[in-house]
Amino acid sequence: MELQFLGTGAGTPSRERNVTSISLSLSEYNRGSWLFDCGEGTQHQILRTPIKPGKIEKIFITHLHGDHIFGLPGLLTSRSMNGATEPLTLYGPVGIKTFVETSLQLSGSWLTFPLEIVEITAGEVCNDEQFRVTAFPLTHPVECYGYRIDEHDKPGALDAEQLKADGYLPGPYYYDLKQGRSVTLDDGRVVNGWDYVGSSIKGRSLAIFGDTAPTAAAADLAAGVDVMVHEATLEVAMEEKANGRGHSSTVQAARVAKESGAKRLIITHLSSRYLRQDCERLLDECRAVFPATEMAHDFAVFVV
């Protein structure tokens, strides 16, 4: 899996950072991508990447502030004007359905693809063959969520050599055995896949926080994840101001990563007051607490 940051700024776009949107590529599963938030200008950012709007399967919205949703109407209508027919599911807090449907209706827009809008609460959001997504409530002036993405564990390696030694010659049924299923052969023999499959391979995990001040939910949202994405709107010297507006400082983001046992931290959602030359200082504030911290810039790609 790969994370690509389409916008890494807070509140308003700047010359160096657009507002929030993150893409998660699922190409290793022969699937398209998921989008987390869709701030104004997201479709313009996508034009500079390999992301195909028609292959976006799901969009997860953390909250309804404009810098996280104002790009939705444009992206949805452009997806239609380009002839997309693949279905898309949009998840977000209560109100996201009204926002999207009103925007499309008042602008006389139409969609060429099935759009399902799911208004979420805390808890499991979706669960498919490969992933489970859970929403956790955060601390912000409006209803806001963070999303935890857990990849299901994968079956271990199939011991093909032992199968052959036991008289089970290779065939299409090997696929079913690798999934741990029992197979009845043409000669009546029954083969239990679990007898020939090694230990399962633990799935990867990812936590993507929406905007938030320090919150108790962070411990469960990010517990032991491989990658944690967290806002770091302001430097530690401006921590009180950040918290007063429902945001976190650099050091607070790093503390969450350390205390939750995350393996890596990527900070994003930086105030437009910070320029490129300020980035190392902000990153150093995080690394003093949690050394495995990286900073996202627009179009940066991180492998999960």
Tab-separated table of C-alpha atoms in Angstrom:
chain	number	residue	atom	x	y	z
A	1	MET	CA	0.000	0.000	0.000
A	2	GLU	CA	1.059	3.572	-0.626
A	3	LEU	CA	-0.074	6.852	0.887
A	4	GLN	CA	0.125	9.911	-1.341
A	5	PHE	CA	-0.541	13.315	0.162
A	6	LEU	CA	-2.488	15.609	-2.148
A	7	GLY	CA	-2.769	18.447	0.339
A	8	THR	CA	-0.918	19.017	3.597
A	9	GLY	CA	-1.910	22.496	4.707
A	10	ALA	CA	-4.312	23.677	7.395
A	11	GLY	CA	-7.313	25.934	6.903
A	12	THR	CA	-6.352	27.716	3.713
A	13	PRO	CA	-4.095	26.806	0.780
A	14	SER	CA	-0.677	28.400	0.486
A	15	ARG	CA	1.894	28.580	-2.282
A	16	GLU	CA	3.557	25.452	-0.887
A	17	ARG	CA	0.638	23.390	0.471
A	18	ASN	CA	-2.907	22.735	-0.662
A	19	VAL	CA	-5.636	21.864	1.857
A	20	THR	CA	-6.207	18.351	3.126
A	21	SER	CA	-6.540	15.195	1.054
A	22	ILE	CA	-4.735	11.857	1.218
A	23	SER	CA	-4.878	8.937	-1.217
A	24	LEU	CA	-4.338	5.297	-0.249
A	25	SER	CA	-3.374	3.118	-3.223
A	26	LEU	CA	-4.592	-0.495	-3.181
A	27	SER	CA	-2.959	-1.473	-6.473
A	28	GLU	CA	-1.253	-4.508	-4.931
A	29	TYR	CA	-4.764	-5.950	-4.575
A	30	ASN	CA	-5.612	-5.030	-8.184
A	31	ARG	CA	-7.923	-2.372	-6.790
A	32	GLY	CA	-8.072	1.375	-7.211
A	33	SER	CA	-7.632	3.859	-4.382
A	34	TRP	CA	-9.320	5.371	-1.343
A	35	LEU	CA	-9.386	9.067	-0.537
A	36	PHE	CA	-9.333	10.586	2.938
A	37	ASP	CA	-10.810	14.095	2.899
A	38	CYS	CA	-11.229	16.190	-0.217
A	39	GLY	CA	-10.349	19.828	0.304
A	40	GLU	CA	-10.768	22.495	-2.358
A	41	GLY	CA	-8.531	21.885	-5.367
A	42	THR	CA	-8.081	18.155	-4.737
A	43	GLN	CA	-9.016	17.278	-8.323
A	44	HIS	CA	-6.348	19.700	-9.573
A	45	GLN	CA	-3.775	17.969	-7.373
A	46	ILE	CA	-4.878	14.573	-8.703
A	47	LEU	CA	-4.051	15.736	-12.250
A	48	ARG	CA	-0.393	15.785	-11.213
A	49	THR	CA	-0.417	12.172	-9.977
A	50	PRO	CA	-1.088	8.677	-11.398
A	51	ILE	CA	-4.404	8.561	-9.477
A	52	LYS	CA	-7.406	7.853	-11.699
A	53	PRO	CA	-10.617	9.494	-10.361
A	54	GLY	CA	-12.718	6.775	-11.996
A	55	LYS	CA	-10.869	4.161	-9.917
A	56	ILE	CA	-11.443	5.834	-6.559
A	57	GLU	CA	-13.563	3.296	-4.658
A	58	LYS	CA	-14.227	5.070	-1.372
A	59	ILE	CA	-13.899	8.552	0.100
A	60	PHE	CA	-13.687	8.942	3.887
A	61	ILE	CA	-14.432	12.412	5.254
A	62	THR	CA	-13.183	13.221	8.751
A	63	HIS	CA	-15.367	16.301	9.328
A	64	LEU	CA	-17.337	18.980	7.518
A	65	HIS	CA	-14.991	21.968	7.711
A	66	GLY	CA	-14.499	23.452	4.265
A	67	ASP	CA	-10.811	22.676	3.952
A	68	HIS	CA	-11.759	18.986	4.127
A	69	ILE	CA	-14.873	18.850	1.894
A	70	PHE	CA	-15.054	21.782	-0.541
A	71	GLY	CA	-13.348	19.728	-3.254
A	72	LEU	CA	-16.046	17.043	-3.270
A	73	PRO	CA	-18.609	18.547	-5.707
A	74	GLY	CA	-15.934	19.263	-8.302
A	75	LEU	CA	-14.321	15.855	-8.039
A	76	LEU	CA	-17.654	14.019	-8.258
A	77	THR	CA	-18.896	15.971	-11.270
A	78	SER	CA	-15.571	15.748	-13.122
A	79	ARG	CA	-15.580	11.999	-12.479
A	80	SER	CA	-18.931	11.886	-14.263
A	81	MET	CA	-17.914	14.175	-17.118
A	82	ASN	CA	-15.045	11.786	-17.778
A	83	GLY	CA	-17.555	8.942	-18.146
A	84	ALA	CA	-16.845	6.995	-14.949
A	85	THR	CA	-19.285	4.168	-14.276
A	86	GLU	CA	-17.634	2.392	-11.336
A	87	PRO	CA	-19.533	2.824	-8.042
A	88	LEU	CA	-18.186	5.060	-5.290
A	89	THR	CA	-19.021	5.075	-1.589
A	90	LEU	CA	-18.681	8.255	0.463
A	91	TYR	CA	-18.427	8.080	4.258
A	92	GLY	CA	-18.638	11.023	6.626
A	93	PRO	CA	-20.380	12.606	9.614
A	94	VAL	CA	-24.067	13.508	9.614
A	95	GLY	CA	-24.596	16.339	7.140
A	96	ILE	CA	-22.311	15.050	4.390
A	97	LYS	CA	-25.308	13.691	2.469
A	98	THR	CA	-27.099	17.048	2.539
A	99	PHE	CA	-23.937	18.896	1.499
A	100	VAL	CA	-23.264	16.690	-1.521
A	101	GLU	CA	-26.850	16.329	-2.706
A	102	THR	CA	-27.560	20.065	-2.340
A	103	SER	CA	-24.359	21.006	-4.192
A	104	LEU	CA	-25.206	18.696	-7.079
A	105	GLN	CA	-28.854	19.753	-7.224
A	106	LEU	CA	-28.256	23.522	-7.127
A	107	SER	CA	-25.505	23.320	-9.740
A	108	GLY	CA	-27.609	21.192	-12.101
A	109	SER	CA	-24.999	18.419	-11.959
A	110	TRP	CA	-25.529	14.725	-12.556
A	111	LEU	CA	-23.592	11.537	-11.918
A	112	THR	CA	-22.854	8.718	-14.336
A	113	PHE	CA	-21.972	6.290	-11.550
A	114	PRO	CA	-23.735	4.898	-8.468
A	115	LEU	CA	-22.907	7.018	-5.408
A	116	GLU	CA	-23.671	5.653	-1.956
A	117	ILE	CA	-23.407	8.147	0.913
A	118	VAL	CA	-23.028	6.651	4.388
A	119	GLU	CA	-23.320	8.949	7.408
A	120	ILE	CA	-21.196	7.407	10.118
A	121	THR	CA	-20.923	7.261	13.880
A	122	ALA	CA	-18.092	5.823	15.964
A	123	GLY	CA	-17.431	2.141	15.320
A	124	GLU	CA	-16.957	-0.113	12.335
A	125	VAL	CA	-17.458	1.748	9.075
A	126	CYS	CA	-16.823	-1.002	6.543
A	127	ASN	CA	-15.296	-4.460	6.355
A	128	ASP	CA	-14.455	-6.216	3.107
A	129	GLU	CA	-12.294	-9.128	2.021
A	130	GLN	CA	-9.054	-7.246	2.631
A	131	PHE	CA	-9.695	-4.419	5.124
A	132	ARG	CA	-11.663	-3.316	8.155
A	133	VAL	CA	-12.132	0.423	8.735
A	134	THR	CA	-13.155	1.788	12.136
A	135	ALA	CA	-14.037	5.389	13.044
A	136	PHE	CA	-13.005	6.983	16.345
A	137	PRO	CA	-14.421	10.292	17.655
A	138	LEU	CA	-11.933	13.140	17.993
A	139	THR	CA	-11.913	16.495	19.813
A	140	HIS	CA	-12.745	19.357	17.449
A	141	PRO	CA	-15.345	22.167	17.310
A	142	VAL	CA	-17.474	20.088	14.909
A	143	GLU	CA	-18.130	16.338	14.826
A	144	CYS	CA	-14.872	14.777	13.657
A	145	TYR	CA	-13.439	11.279	13.266
A	146	GLY	CA	-10.172	9.496	12.742
A	147	TYR	CA	-10.057	6.316	10.695
A	148	ARG	CA	-8.162	3.146	11.558
A	149	ILE	CA	-7.526	0.815	8.612
A	150	ASP	CA	-6.646	-2.780	9.521
A	151	GLU	CA	-5.599	-5.197	6.817
A	152	HIS	CA	-6.878	-8.696	7.525
A	153	ASP	CA	-4.219	-11.266	8.346
A	154	LYS	CA	-3.078	-13.279	5.335
A	155	PRO	CA	-2.755	-17.074	5.255
A	156	GLY	CA	0.771	-18.380	5.621
A	157	ALA	CA	2.732	-20.058	2.837
A	158	LEU	CA	1.363	-23.280	1.392
A	159	ASP	CA	3.750	-26.224	1.833
A	160	ALA	CA	3.548	-27.487	-1.744
A	161	GLU	CA	6.458	-29.858	-1.281
A	162	GLN	CA	4.749	-31.656	1.609
A	163	LEU	CA	1.519	-31.862	-0.397
A	164	LYS	CA	3.351	-33.557	-3.247
A	165	ALA	CA	5.152	-35.856	-0.831
A	166	ASP	CA	1.764	-36.897	0.555
A	167	GLY	CA	0.518	-37.687	-2.920
A	168	TYR	CA	-1.474	-34.528	-3.640
A	169	LEU	CA	-0.304	-33.348	-7.045
A	170	PRO	CA	-0.450	-29.638	-7.970
A	171	GLY	CA	-3.726	-28.311	-9.319
A	172	PRO	CA	-6.193	-25.416	-9.085
A	173	TYR	CA	-7.376	-26.732	-5.726
A	174	TYR	CA	-4.080	-25.589	-4.217
A	175	TYR	CA	-5.608	-22.073	-4.117
A	176	ASP	CA	-8.435	-23.269	-1.874
A	177	LEU	CA	-5.992	-25.118	0.342
A	178	LYS	CA	-3.932	-21.935	0.775
A	179	GLN	CA	-7.075	-20.232	2.113
A	180	GLY	CA	-7.344	-22.992	4.729
A	181	ARG	CA	-10.317	-24.670	3.093
A	182	SER	CA	-10.986	-28.401	2.903
A	183	VAL	CA	-11.094	-29.892	-0.593
A	184	THR	CA	-12.628	-33.178	-1.714
A	185	LEU	CA	-10.704	-34.672	-4.635
A	186	ASP	CA	-12.185	-36.679	-7.493
A	187	ASP	CA	-11.002	-39.914	-5.858
A	188	GLY	CA	-12.863	-39.068	-2.642
A	189	ARG	CA	-9.880	-38.040	-0.556
A	190	VAL	CA	-10.423	-34.971	1.649
A	191	VAL	CA	-7.529	-32.556	2.115
A	192	ASN	CA	-7.588	-30.038	4.966
A	193	GLY	CA	-5.817	-26.864	3.874
A	194	TRP	CA	-4.848	-25.898	7.418
A	195	ASP	CA	-2.682	-29.018	7.613
A	196	TYR	CA	-0.425	-27.528	4.941
A	197	VAL	CA	-0.532	-23.785	5.603
A	198	GLY	CA	2.082	-22.033	7.715
A	199	SER	CA	1.463	-19.384	10.363
A	200	SER	CA	-0.669	-16.464	9.222
A	201	ILE	CA	0.983	-13.201	8.205
A	202	LYS	CA	-0.178	-10.253	10.300
A	203	GLY	CA	-1.917	-7.539	8.312
A	204	ARG	CA	-0.723	-3.959	8.234
A	205	SER	CA	-2.467	-1.165	10.118
A	206	LEU	CA	-2.827	2.540	9.538
A	207	ALA	CA	-4.362	5.393	11.563
A	208	ILE	CA	-5.430	8.603	9.823
A	209	PHE	CA	-6.464	11.314	12.255
A	210	GLY	CA	-8.802	14.142	11.402
A	211	ASP	CA	-8.314	17.530	13.048
A	212	THR	CA	-8.103	17.153	16.799
A	213	ALA	CA	-6.878	18.521	20.080
A	214	PRO	CA	-5.426	15.892	22.442
A	215	THR	CA	-8.067	13.223	22.983
A	216	ALA	CA	-8.447	9.966	24.918
A	217	ALA	CA	-9.609	8.153	21.751
A	218	ALA	CA	-6.135	8.485	20.247
A	219	ALA	CA	-4.767	5.568	22.283
A	220	ASP	CA	-7.163	3.071	20.679
A	221	LEU	CA	-7.175	4.662	17.238
A	222	ALA	CA	-3.399	4.411	16.871
A	223	ALA	CA	-2.574	1.449	19.135
A	224	GLY	CA	0.383	-0.399	17.616
A	225	VAL	CA	-0.212	0.813	14.052
A	226	ASP	CA	2.464	0.559	11.396
A	227	VAL	CA	1.851	4.132	10.237
A	228	MET	CA	0.089	6.977	12.010
A	229	VAL	CA	-0.896	10.200	10.212
A	230	HIS	CA	-1.565	13.086	12.578
A	231	GLU	CA	-2.053	16.803	12.268
A	232	ALA	CA	0.628	19.150	13.642
A	233	THR	CA	-0.992	22.485	12.951
A	234	LEU	CA	1.261	24.634	15.135
A	235	GLU	CA	4.652	24.520	16.855
A	236	VAL	CA	4.952	23.642	20.531
A	237	ALA	CA	5.323	27.308	21.555
A	238	MET	CA	1.792	27.902	20.207
A	239	GLU	CA	0.281	24.788	21.782
A	240	GLU	CA	-2.358	26.661	23.792
A	241	LYS	CA	-3.624	28.414	20.671
A	242	ALA	CA	-3.703	25.146	18.751
A	243	ASN	CA	-5.694	23.354	21.446
A	244	GLY	CA	-8.122	26.247	21.784
A	245	ARG	CA	-9.088	25.754	18.142
A	246	GLY	CA	-9.310	21.986	18.315
A	247	HIS	CA	-5.847	21.275	16.944
A	248	SER	CA	-2.563	19.761	18.121
A	249	SER	CA	1.024	20.917	18.263
A	250	THR	CA	4.025	19.102	16.872
A	251	VAL	CA	5.003	17.717	20.264
A	252	GLN	CA	1.465	16.582	21.064
A	253	ALA	CA	1.309	14.612	17.808
A	254	ALA	CA	4.628	12.975	18.650
A	255	ARG	CA	3.438	12.069	22.143
A	256	VAL	CA	0.406	10.281	20.699
A	257	ALA	CA	2.677	8.198	18.468
A	258	LYS	CA	4.982	7.337	21.359
A	259	GLU	CA	2.248	6.501	23.872
A	260	SER	CA	0.149	4.457	21.424
A	261	GLY	CA	3.089	2.310	20.280
A	262	ALA	CA	2.906	3.408	16.645
A	263	LYS	CA	5.886	2.418	14.524
A	264	ARG	CA	5.998	5.534	12.304
A	265	LEU	CA	4.483	9.011	12.459
A	266	ILE	CA	3.746	11.254	9.477
A	267	ILE	CA	2.774	14.812	10.374
A	268	THR	CA	0.573	16.924	8.125
A	269	HIS	CA	-2.024	19.770	8.266
A	270	LEU	CA	0.550	22.496	8.883
A	271	SER	CA	-0.473	26.119	9.306
A	272	SER	CA	0.132	28.357	6.276
A	273	ARG	CA	2.293	30.556	8.521
A	274	TYR	CA	5.097	28.003	8.078
A	275	LEU	CA	7.314	28.125	5.004
A	276	ARG	CA	9.688	25.532	3.624
A	277	GLN	CA	12.550	26.841	5.772
A	278	ASP	CA	10.495	26.248	8.933
A	279	CYS	CA	9.935	22.563	8.262
A	280	GLU	CA	13.132	21.183	9.759
A	281	ARG	CA	12.486	23.031	13.019
A	282	LEU	CA	8.968	21.609	13.264
A	283	LEU	CA	10.212	18.142	12.409
A	284	ASP	CA	12.944	18.395	15.047
A	285	GLU	CA	10.308	19.209	17.690
A	286	CYS	CA	8.552	15.938	16.857
A	287	ARG	CA	11.691	13.838	16.613
A	288	ALA	CA	12.868	14.968	20.035
A	289	VAL	CA	9.868	13.006	21.387
A	290	PHE	CA	9.347	10.371	18.685
A	291	PRO	CA	12.387	9.856	16.422
A	292	ALA	CA	10.504	7.882	13.736
A	293	THR	CA	8.682	10.995	12.514
A	294	GLU	CA	8.422	12.167	8.907
A	295	MET	CA	6.759	15.248	7.475
A	296	ALA	CA	4.347	15.128	4.562
A	297	HIS	CA	4.578	17.583	1.687
A	298	ASP	CA	2.155	17.840	-1.202
A	299	PHE	CA	2.618	14.832	-3.545
A	300	ALA	CA	4.880	12.976	-1.101
A	301	VAL	CA	4.488	9.189	-1.252
A	302	PHE	CA	4.995	6.854	1.722
A	303	VAL	CA	4.982	3.052	1.534
A	304	VAL	CA	2.958	1.328	4.251
